Amino acid sequence: MTIMTETIMELISMEQWEEAYPIITQLRTDLDKHSYFELMDEMRKDGYRLFAFHLGEEMAAIIGISVRVNFYNKRHVVVHDLVTTKEKRSKGIGEKLLAFIHEWAKENGAKYVAMESALPRTDAHRFYEDKFNYDKWCYSFRKEL
């Protein structure tokens, strides 16, 4: 039986972002490669950080976060993107990656970890509520301009 090494690392190079692109598009299906890199550059300037979970040499999941401060959440980490590859879903990888971010957030002085999840994603909602005791505490609104 082969035991796969599990590692979590921050992705900081263009090559690493390139490797993450096919994974993030499983969640963000409207992203083409040009807009991905363009947005990544702008988001990184605003504090966005991208981490990956590797099984051996294979990137199996990614999580994109940023640290924010506001009146209602104080210092907190926002999870913008969390996706495990289709082939590796339901194997506990997303759980390990989110648990890693919880610890990272504590170490970086965050009071909360917050996220938004699209209304139809009921399986994801169950995951956040049942596995991690996240609270549904507000609605998020947006208006296209």
Tab-separated table of N, CA and C in Angstrom, residues 45-106:
chain	number	residue	atom	x	y	z
A	45	LYS	N	-2.764	42.066	-5.273
A	45	LYS	CA	-2.428	43.414	-4.796
A	45	LYS	C	-3.347	43.822	-3.653
A	46	ASP	N	-4.551	43.231	-3.615
A	46	ASP	CA	-5.532	43.534	-2.572
A	46	ASP	C	-5.494	42.505	-1.428
A	47	GLY	N	-4.473	41.642	-1.413
A	47	GLY	CA	-4.291	40.717	-0.299
A	47	GLY	C	-4.762	39.287	-0.514
A	48	TYR	N	-5.218	38.954	-1.716
A	48	TYR	CA	-5.666	37.582	-2.002
A	48	TYR	C	-4.488	36.627	-1.927
A	49	ARG	N	-4.725	35.475	-1.300
A	49	ARG	CA	-3.707	34.429	-1.197
A	49	ARG	C	-4.341	33.108	-1.613
A	50	LEU	N	-3.586	32.319	-2.353
A	50	LEU	CA	-4.079	31.044	-2.864
A	50	LEU	C	-3.222	29.918	-2.304
A	51	PHE	N	-3.879	28.936	-1.672
A	51	PHE	CA	-3.203	27.775	-1.106
A	51	PHE	C	-3.682	26.521	-1.835
A	52	ALA	N	-2.820	25.519	-1.898
A	52	ALA	CA	-3.171	24.260	-2.559
A	52	ALA	C	-2.869	23.079	-1.647
A	53	PHE	N	-3.708	22.081	-1.750
A	53	PHE	CA	-3.520	20.801	-1.073
A	53	PHE	C	-2.977	19.835	-2.111
A	54	HIS	N	-1.820	19.253	-1.833
A	54	HIS	CA	-1.200	18.286	-2.739
A	54	HIS	C	-1.253	16.883	-2.141
A	55	LEU	N	-1.591	15.937	-2.972
A	55	LEU	CA	-1.448	14.508	-2.654
A	55	LEU	C	-0.259	14.035	-3.471
A	56	GLY	N	0.848	13.804	-2.802
A	56	GLY	CA	2.075	13.527	-3.545
A	56	GLY	C	2.411	14.749	-4.373
A	57	GLU	N	2.578	14.568	-5.660
A	57	GLU	CA	2.894	15.680	-6.576
A	57	GLU	C	1.634	16.313	-7.169
A	58	GLU	N	0.478	15.688	-6.959
A	58	GLU	CA	-0.761	16.135	-7.596
A	58	GLU	C	-1.485	17.200	-6.772
A	59	MET	N	-1.823	18.315	-7.405
A	59	MET	CA	-2.635	19.347	-6.772
A	59	MET	C	-4.077	18.835	-6.768
A	60	ALA	N	-4.646	18.680	-5.569
A	60	ALA	CA	-5.967	18.073	-5.443
A	60	ALA	C	-7.062	19.066	-5.053
A	61	ALA	N	-6.680	20.214	-4.485
A	61	ALA	CA	-7.672	21.198	-4.055
A	61	ALA	C	-6.988	22.549	-3.872
A	62	ILE	N	-7.793	23.605	-3.957
A	62	ILE	CA	-7.274	24.942	-3.720
A	62	ILE	C	-8.243	25.728	-2.849
A	63	ILE	N	-7.684	26.720	-2.158
A	63	ILE	CA	-8.504	27.634	-1.367
A	63	ILE	C	-7.900	29.030	-1.501
A	64	GLY	N	-8.753	29.983	-1.845
A	64	GLY	CA	-8.327	31.372	-1.986
A	64	GLY	C	-8.917	32.204	-0.861
A	65	ILE	N	-8.084	32.979	-0.199
A	65	ILE	CA	-8.509	33.730	0.986
A	65	ILE	C	-7.974	35.160	0.945
A	66	SER	N	-8.505	35.985	1.813
A	66	SER	CA	-7.906	37.289	2.108
A	66	SER	C	-8.248	37.658	3.538
A	67	VAL	N	-7.384	38.462	4.136
A	67	VAL	CA	-7.616	38.974	5.488
A	67	VAL	C	-8.291	40.325	5.333
A	68	ARG	N	-9.365	40.521	6.068
A	68	ARG	CA	-10.128	41.766	6.014
A	68	ARG	C	-10.417	42.239	7.438
A	69	VAL	N	-10.733	43.512	7.555
A	69	VAL	CA	-11.138	44.099	8.828
A	69	VAL	C	-12.361	44.958	8.558
A	70	ASN	N	-13.405	44.757	9.376
A	70	ASN	CA	-14.588	45.624	9.292
A	70	ASN	C	-15.247	45.683	10.668
A	71	PHE	N	-16.286	46.482	10.786
A	71	PHE	CA	-16.923	46.687	12.091
A	71	PHE	C	-17.629	45.435	12.614
A	72	TYR	N	-18.222	44.639	11.737
A	72	TYR	CA	-19.036	43.517	12.207
A	72	TYR	C	-18.276	42.213	12.366
A	73	ASN	N	-17.220	41.972	11.616
A	73	ASN	CA	-16.427	40.750	11.763
A	73	ASN	C	-15.046	40.999	12.357
A	74	LYS	N	-14.737	42.269	12.648
A	74	LYS	CA	-13.411	42.629	13.153
A	74	LYS	C	-12.349	42.110	12.168
A	75	ARG	N	-11.217	41.635	12.664
A	75	ARG	CA	-10.203	41.043	11.773
A	75	ARG	C	-10.668	39.623	11.465
A	76	HIS	N	-10.795	39.317	10.184
A	76	HIS	CA	-11.296	37.998	9.782
A	76	HIS	C	-10.677	37.564	8.460
A	77	VAL	N	-10.807	36.295	8.176
A	77	VAL	CA	-10.365	35.733	6.905
A	77	VAL	C	-11.610	35.438	6.083
A	78	VAL	N	-11.584	35.879	4.838
A	78	VAL	CA	-12.669	35.578	3.907
A	78	VAL	C	-12.195	34.465	2.983
A	79	VAL	N	-12.981	33.406	2.893
A	79	VAL	CA	-12.721	32.341	1.923
A	79	VAL	C	-13.478	32.727	0.655
A	80	HIS	N	-12.732	32.983	-0.405
A	80	HIS	CA	-13.336	33.368	-1.683
A	80	HIS	C	-13.572	32.155	-2.570
A	81	ASP	N	-12.670	31.204	-2.520
A	81	ASP	CA	-12.727	30.036	-3.406
A	81	ASP	C	-12.273	28.809	-2.633
A	82	LEU	N	-13.036	27.746	-2.729
A	82	LEU	CA	-12.641	26.459	-2.158
A	82	LEU	C	-13.159	25.382	-3.094
A	83	VAL	N	-12.241	24.647	-3.704
A	83	VAL	CA	-12.659	23.598	-4.639
A	83	VAL	C	-11.660	22.449	-4.621
A	84	THR	N	-12.220	21.260	-4.602
A	84	THR	CA	-11.450	20.025	-4.730
A	84	THR	C	-11.703	19.485	-6.131
A	85	THR	N	-10.693	18.897	-6.752
A	85	THR	CA	-10.886	18.344	-8.097
A	85	THR	C	-12.004	17.306	-8.074
A	86	LYS	N	-12.703	17.179	-9.185
A	86	LYS	CA	-13.822	16.230	-9.275
A	86	LYS	C	-13.406	14.827	-8.846
A	87	GLU	N	-12.203	14.425	-9.239
A	87	GLU	CA	-11.729	13.065	-8.950
A	87	GLU	C	-11.445	12.833	-7.468
A	88	LYS	N	-11.204	13.894	-6.718
A	88	LYS	CA	-10.800	13.738	-5.313
A	88	LYS	C	-11.874	14.174	-4.315
A	89	ARG	N	-13.058	14.549	-4.800
A	89	ARG	CA	-14.110	15.016	-3.886
A	89	ARG	C	-14.598	13.898	-2.976
A	90	SER	N	-15.107	14.303	-1.829
A	90	SER	CA	-15.675	13.396	-0.819
A	90	SER	C	-14.632	12.463	-0.221
A	91	LYS	N	-13.391	12.903	-0.161
A	91	LYS	CA	-12.318	12.118	0.441
A	91	LYS	C	-11.682	12.855	1.633
A	92	GLY	N	-12.323	13.937	2.090
A	92	GLY	CA	-11.836	14.656	3.256
A	92	GLY	C	-10.805	15.726	2.965
A	93	ILE	N	-10.501	15.962	1.701
A	93	ILE	CA	-9.459	16.941	1.347
A	93	ILE	C	-9.929	18.362	1.621
A	94	GLY	N	-11.139	18.693	1.212
A	94	GLY	CA	-11.681	20.027	1.482
A	94	GLY	C	-11.740	20.309	2.970
A	95	GLU	N	-12.088	19.285	3.724
A	95	GLU	CA	-12.145	19.408	5.187
A	95	GLU	C	-10.761	19.733	5.763
A	96	LYS	N	-9.735	19.043	5.281
A	96	LYS	CA	-8.371	19.291	5.764
A	96	LYS	C	-7.895	20.687	5.361
A	97	LEU	N	-8.227	21.102	4.156
A	97	LEU	CA	-7.787	22.412	3.682
A	97	LEU	C	-8.476	23.533	4.455
A	98	LEU	N	-9.761	23.382	4.717
A	98	LEU	CA	-10.479	24.402	5.481
A	98	LEU	C	-10.002	24.423	6.940
A	99	ALA	N	-9.723	23.267	7.523
A	99	ALA	CA	-9.179	23.210	8.888
A	99	ALA	C	-7.818	23.905	8.946
A	100	PHE	N	-7.013	23.731	7.910
A	100	PHE	CA	-5.723	24.425	7.824
A	100	PHE	C	-5.935	25.946	7.844
A	101	ILE	N	-6.917	26.428	7.083
A	101	ILE	CA	-7.189	27.866	7.030
A	101	ILE	C	-7.696	28.369	8.379
A	102	HIS	N	-8.483	27.568	9.080
A	102	HIS	CA	-8.914	27.972	10.426
A	102	HIS	C	-7.713	28.219	11.326
A	103	GLU	N	-6.746	27.323	11.298
A	103	GLU	CA	-5.540	27.482	12.117
A	103	GLU	C	-4.718	28.674	11.634
A	104	TRP	N	-4.578	28.800	10.324
A	104	TRP	CA	-3.834	29.915	9.754
A	104	TRP	C	-4.475	31.234	10.179
A	105	ALA	N	-5.804	31.305	10.150
A	105	ALA	CA	-6.537	32.509	10.536
A	105	ALA	C	-6.269	32.855	12.004
A	106	LYS	N	-6.337	31.852	12.877
A	106	LYS	CA	-6.044	32.095	14.299
A	106	LYS	C	-4.635	32.624	14.481
